[in-house]
Amino acid sequence: RTHAAWSSMREPTQVFELLETLYNTFDRVARRLGVFKVETIGDCYVAATGLPEPNPDHAIVMARFSKHCMSKMRHVVNKLAVTLGPDTGILSMRCGLHSGPVTGGVLRGDKSRFQLFGDTVNTAARLEQTSIPNKIQLSQATADELTAANRSSWIVARDDKIVAKGKGE
């Protein structure tokens, strides 16, 4: 079930409870693995590693982070199903990972915040949007990084081709 469908049938306080619990859980995983939480946008958690200093193991770190978050998500939604309703336990999560250059900075204004910019961010977002629920979808660039780090056993090819907006197949 999608978060949008689930949240449309809930009080705002229930949606807040779910996201606050998940984001705090993901934050703990991020701190433990040295992952930088960039921002949250609605039900999307944006994170990166290798900032501000490049990390040659960034693909490994982000793959581990994604896997741990997937596991934590299952635990959290099952636990919250008691108070937020049984269909909470069937909520799913999608991850998109891409390796490449980004530019980061604080956009000044009434509500200044740090943001990442570049095609790498857009590609990761497209991967997340087209991912299978409860799966981590990698770009070829990230798969190549994992293969070069002797982690090819972590990669399972999809049976189908995807078409990502602005990216093609």
mmCIF file of C-alpha atoms in Angstrom:
data_model
loop_
_atom_site.group_PDB
_atom_site.id
_atom_site.type_symbol
_atom_site.label_atom_id
_atom_site.label_comp_id
_atom_site.label_asym_id
_atom_site.label_seq_id
_atom_site.Cartn_x
_atom_site.Cartn_y
_atom_site.Cartn_z
ATOM 1 C CA ARG A 1 0.000 0.000 0.000
ATOM 2 C CA THR A 2 1.251 3.481 -0.771
ATOM 3 C CA HIS A 3 1.847 6.117 1.850
ATOM 4 C CA ALA A 4 -0.501 8.492 -0.016
ATOM 5 C CA ALA A 5 -3.388 6.001 0.124
ATOM 6 C CA TRP A 6 -2.699 5.212 3.774
ATOM 7 C CA SER A 7 -2.375 8.851 4.861
ATOM 8 C CA SER A 8 -5.565 9.885 3.035
ATOM 9 C CA MET A 9 -7.471 7.739 5.529
ATOM 10 C CA ARG A 10 -5.688 9.038 8.639
ATOM 11 C CA GLU A 11 -5.694 12.060 10.897
ATOM 12 C CA PRO A 12 -2.718 14.391 10.367
ATOM 13 C CA THR A 13 -1.417 13.488 13.839
ATOM 14 C CA GLN A 14 -1.255 9.829 12.815
ATOM 15 C CA VAL A 15 0.682 10.648 9.643
ATOM 16 C CA PHE A 16 3.036 12.772 11.731
ATOM 17 C CA GLU A 17 3.529 9.938 14.246
ATOM 18 C CA LEU A 18 4.424 7.488 11.495
ATOM 19 C CA LEU A 19 6.870 9.812 9.709
ATOM 20 C CA GLU A 20 8.461 11.099 12.917
ATOM 21 C CA THR A 21 9.052 7.536 14.115
ATOM 22 C CA LEU A 22 10.460 6.421 10.764
ATOM 23 C CA TYR A 23 12.669 9.491 10.273
ATOM 24 C CA ASN A 24 14.084 9.279 13.803
ATOM 25 C CA THR A 25 14.842 5.607 13.178
ATOM 26 C CA PHE A 26 16.529 6.377 9.836
ATOM 27 C CA ASP A 27 18.481 9.227 11.469
ATOM 28 C CA ARG A 28 19.973 6.775 13.977
ATOM 29 C CA VAL A 29 21.015 4.442 11.157
ATOM 30 C CA ALA A 30 22.486 7.400 9.250
ATOM 31 C CA ARG A 31 24.553 8.548 12.238
ATOM 32 C CA ARG A 32 25.882 5.026 12.812
ATOM 33 C CA LEU A 33 26.956 4.622 9.169
ATOM 34 C CA GLY A 34 28.212 8.165 8.534
ATOM 35 C CA VAL A 35 25.383 9.042 6.150
ATOM 36 C CA PHE A 36 24.285 12.660 5.805
ATOM 37 C CA LYS A 37 20.544 13.338 5.933
ATOM 38 C CA VAL A 38 19.967 16.067 3.360
ATOM 39 C CA GLU A 39 16.264 16.627 3.874
ATOM 40 C CA THR A 40 12.844 15.086 4.087
ATOM 41 C CA ILE A 41 10.193 16.020 1.553
ATOM 42 C CA GLY A 42 6.818 14.666 2.584
ATOM 43 C CA ASP A 43 7.334 10.929 2.866
ATOM 44 C CA CYS A 44 10.707 11.032 1.064
ATOM 45 C CA TYR A 45 13.967 10.803 3.034
ATOM 46 C CA VAL A 46 16.935 12.164 1.066
ATOM 47 C CA ALA A 47 20.425 11.136 2.181
ATOM 48 C CA ALA A 48 23.960 10.993 0.804
ATOM 49 C CA THR A 49 27.456 10.041 1.789
ATOM 50 C CA GLY A 50 30.816 11.352 0.660
ATOM 51 C CA LEU A 51 29.920 14.907 1.693
ATOM 52 C CA PRO A 52 31.778 17.156 2.104
ATOM 53 C CA GLU A 53 34.739 14.831 1.559
ATOM 54 C CA PRO A 54 34.494 12.153 -1.138
ATOM 55 C CA ASN A 55 34.135 8.605 0.153
ATOM 56 C CA PRO A 56 35.474 5.871 -2.155
ATOM 57 C CA ASP A 57 33.109 3.396 -0.421
ATOM 58 C CA HIS A 58 30.016 5.579 -0.882
ATOM 59 C CA ALA A 59 28.086 2.918 -2.816
ATOM 60 C CA ILE A 60 28.720 0.310 -0.113
ATOM 61 C CA VAL A 61 27.726 2.725 2.655
ATOM 62 C CA MET A 62 24.521 3.804 0.908
ATOM 63 C CA ALA A 63 23.568 0.225 0.002
ATOM 64 C CA ARG A 64 24.001 -0.782 3.658
ATOM 65 C CA PHE A 65 22.078 2.289 4.802
ATOM 66 C CA SER A 66 19.201 1.472 2.440
ATOM 67 C CA LYS A 67 19.112 -2.159 3.515
ATOM 68 C CA HIS A 68 19.091 -1.225 7.209
ATOM 69 C CA CYS A 69 16.342 1.356 6.629
ATOM 70 C CA MET A 70 14.241 -1.240 4.799
ATOM 71 C CA SER A 71 14.589 -3.598 7.741
ATOM 72 C CA LYS A 72 13.816 -0.873 10.283
ATOM 73 C CA MET A 73 10.792 0.219 8.242
ATOM 74 C CA ARG A 74 9.282 -3.280 8.484
ATOM 75 C CA HIS A 75 9.807 -3.297 12.253
ATOM 76 C CA VAL A 76 8.385 0.223 12.786
ATOM 77 C CA VAL A 77 5.234 -0.234 10.671
ATOM 78 C CA ASN A 78 4.480 -3.581 12.288
ATOM 79 C CA LYS A 79 4.874 -2.050 15.751
ATOM 80 C CA LEU A 80 2.768 1.009 14.865
ATOM 81 C CA ALA A 81 0.022 -1.180 13.388
ATOM 82 C CA VAL A 82 -1.224 -1.650 16.959
ATOM 83 C CA THR A 83 -1.988 2.065 17.409
ATOM 84 C CA LEU A 84 -2.375 3.319 13.825
ATOM 85 C CA GLY A 85 -4.379 0.437 12.365
ATOM 86 C CA PRO A 86 -3.540 -2.983 10.912
ATOM 87 C CA ASP A 87 -3.056 -1.654 7.372
ATOM 88 C CA THR A 88 -0.087 0.315 8.693
ATOM 89 C CA GLY A 89 1.827 -2.967 8.809
ATOM 90 C CA ILE A 90 1.586 -3.401 5.044
ATOM 91 C CA LEU A 91 3.106 -0.031 4.127
ATOM 92 C CA SER A 92 6.083 -0.358 1.813
ATOM 93 C CA MET A 93 9.234 1.579 1.045
ATOM 94 C CA ARG A 94 11.231 2.166 -2.144
ATOM 95 C CA CYS A 95 14.871 3.226 -2.473
ATOM 96 C CA GLY A 96 16.796 4.656 -5.396
ATOM 97 C CA LEU A 97 20.600 4.829 -5.385
ATOM 98 C CA HIS A 98 22.791 6.629 -7.886
ATOM 99 C CA SER A 99 26.491 7.517 -7.773
ATOM 100 C CA GLY A 100 27.755 10.742 -9.263
ATOM 101 C CA PRO A 101 28.711 14.358 -8.697
ATOM 102 C CA VAL A 102 26.541 16.849 -6.814
ATOM 103 C CA THR A 103 26.788 20.431 -5.695
ATOM 104 C CA GLY A 104 25.511 21.313 -2.269
ATOM 105 C CA GLY A 105 24.782 24.575 -0.586
ATOM 106 C CA VAL A 106 22.453 26.624 1.538
ATOM 107 C CA LEU A 107 19.803 28.514 -0.375
ATOM 108 C CA ARG A 108 19.239 31.691 1.550
ATOM 109 C CA GLY A 109 15.813 33.172 2.029
ATOM 110 C CA ASP A 110 13.079 33.202 4.626
ATOM 111 C CA LYS A 111 13.671 29.524 5.368
ATOM 112 C CA SER A 112 17.294 28.765 4.544
ATOM 113 C CA ARG A 113 18.239 25.116 4.176
ATOM 114 C CA PHE A 114 20.982 22.932 2.768
ATOM 115 C CA GLN A 115 20.177 21.266 -0.538
ATOM 116 C CA LEU A 116 21.892 19.115 -3.137
ATOM 117 C CA PHE A 117 21.790 19.910 -6.836
ATOM 118 C CA GLY A 118 22.699 18.048 -9.985
ATOM 119 C CA ASP A 119 21.612 15.272 -12.263
ATOM 120 C CA THR A 120 22.740 12.702 -9.673
ATOM 121 C CA VAL A 121 19.928 13.855 -7.365
ATOM 122 C CA ASN A 122 17.382 13.729 -10.191
ATOM 123 C CA THR A 123 18.512 10.255 -11.254
ATOM 124 C CA ALA A 124 18.258 8.886 -7.696
ATOM 125 C CA ALA A 125 14.741 10.346 -7.438
ATOM 126 C CA ARG A 126 13.704 8.687 -10.714
ATOM 127 C CA LEU A 127 15.126 5.380 -9.504
ATOM 128 C CA GLU A 128 13.118 5.635 -6.287
ATOM 129 C CA GLN A 129 9.928 6.485 -8.190
ATOM 130 C CA THR A 130 10.256 3.475 -10.483
ATOM 131 C CA SER A 131 11.496 1.017 -7.861
ATOM 132 C CA ILE A 132 9.551 -2.057 -6.862
ATOM 133 C CA PRO A 133 8.070 -1.659 -3.350
ATOM 134 C CA ASN A 134 10.416 -2.927 -0.624
ATOM 135 C CA LYS A 135 13.342 -3.046 -3.045
ATOM 136 C CA ILE A 136 16.459 -0.939 -3.573
ATOM 137 C CA GLN A 137 16.915 0.107 -7.169
ATOM 138 C CA LEU A 138 20.450 0.948 -8.312
ATOM 139 C CA SER A 139 21.682 2.887 -11.289
ATOM 140 C CA GLN A 140 24.268 1.212 -13.502
ATOM 141 C CA ALA A 141 26.848 3.634 -12.047
ATOM 142 C CA THR A 142 26.166 2.442 -8.500
ATOM 143 C CA ALA A 143 26.046 -1.207 -9.598
ATOM 144 C CA ASP A 144 29.454 -0.709 -11.238
ATOM 145 C CA GLU A 145 30.820 0.805 -8.000
ATOM 146 C CA LEU A 146 29.549 -2.164 -5.984
ATOM 147 C CA THR A 147 30.943 -4.647 -8.503
ATOM 148 C CA ALA A 148 34.346 -2.916 -8.412
ATOM 149 C CA ALA A 149 34.247 -3.239 -4.597
ATOM 150 C CA ASN A 150 33.640 -7.013 -4.846
ATOM 151 C CA ARG A 151 29.988 -6.676 -3.840
ATOM 152 C CA SER A 152 28.387 -7.995 -7.040
ATOM 153 C CA SER A 153 26.544 -10.588 -4.927
ATOM 154 C CA TRP A 154 24.460 -7.678 -3.594
ATOM 155 C CA ILE A 155 23.069 -6.992 -7.066
ATOM 156 C CA VAL A 156 20.067 -8.757 -8.590
ATOM 157 C CA ALA A 157 18.997 -7.623 -12.052
ATOM 158 C CA ARG A 158 15.365 -6.691 -12.636
ATOM 159 C CA ASP A 159 13.352 -8.910 -14.972
ATOM 160 C CA ASP A 160 11.837 -5.895 -16.712
ATOM 161 C CA LYS A 161 13.113 -2.670 -18.216
ATOM 162 C CA ILE A 162 12.081 0.622 -16.678
ATOM 163 C CA VAL A 163 11.516 3.951 -18.339
ATOM 164 C CA ALA A 164 12.485 6.857 -16.116
ATOM 165 C CA LYS A 165 11.167 10.327 -16.921
ATOM 166 C CA GLY A 166 13.897 12.321 -18.616
ATOM 167 C CA LYS A 167 16.292 9.339 -18.530
ATOM 168 C CA GLY A 168 14.946 6.729 -20.934
ATOM 169 C CA GLU A 169 15.444 2.984 -20.344
#
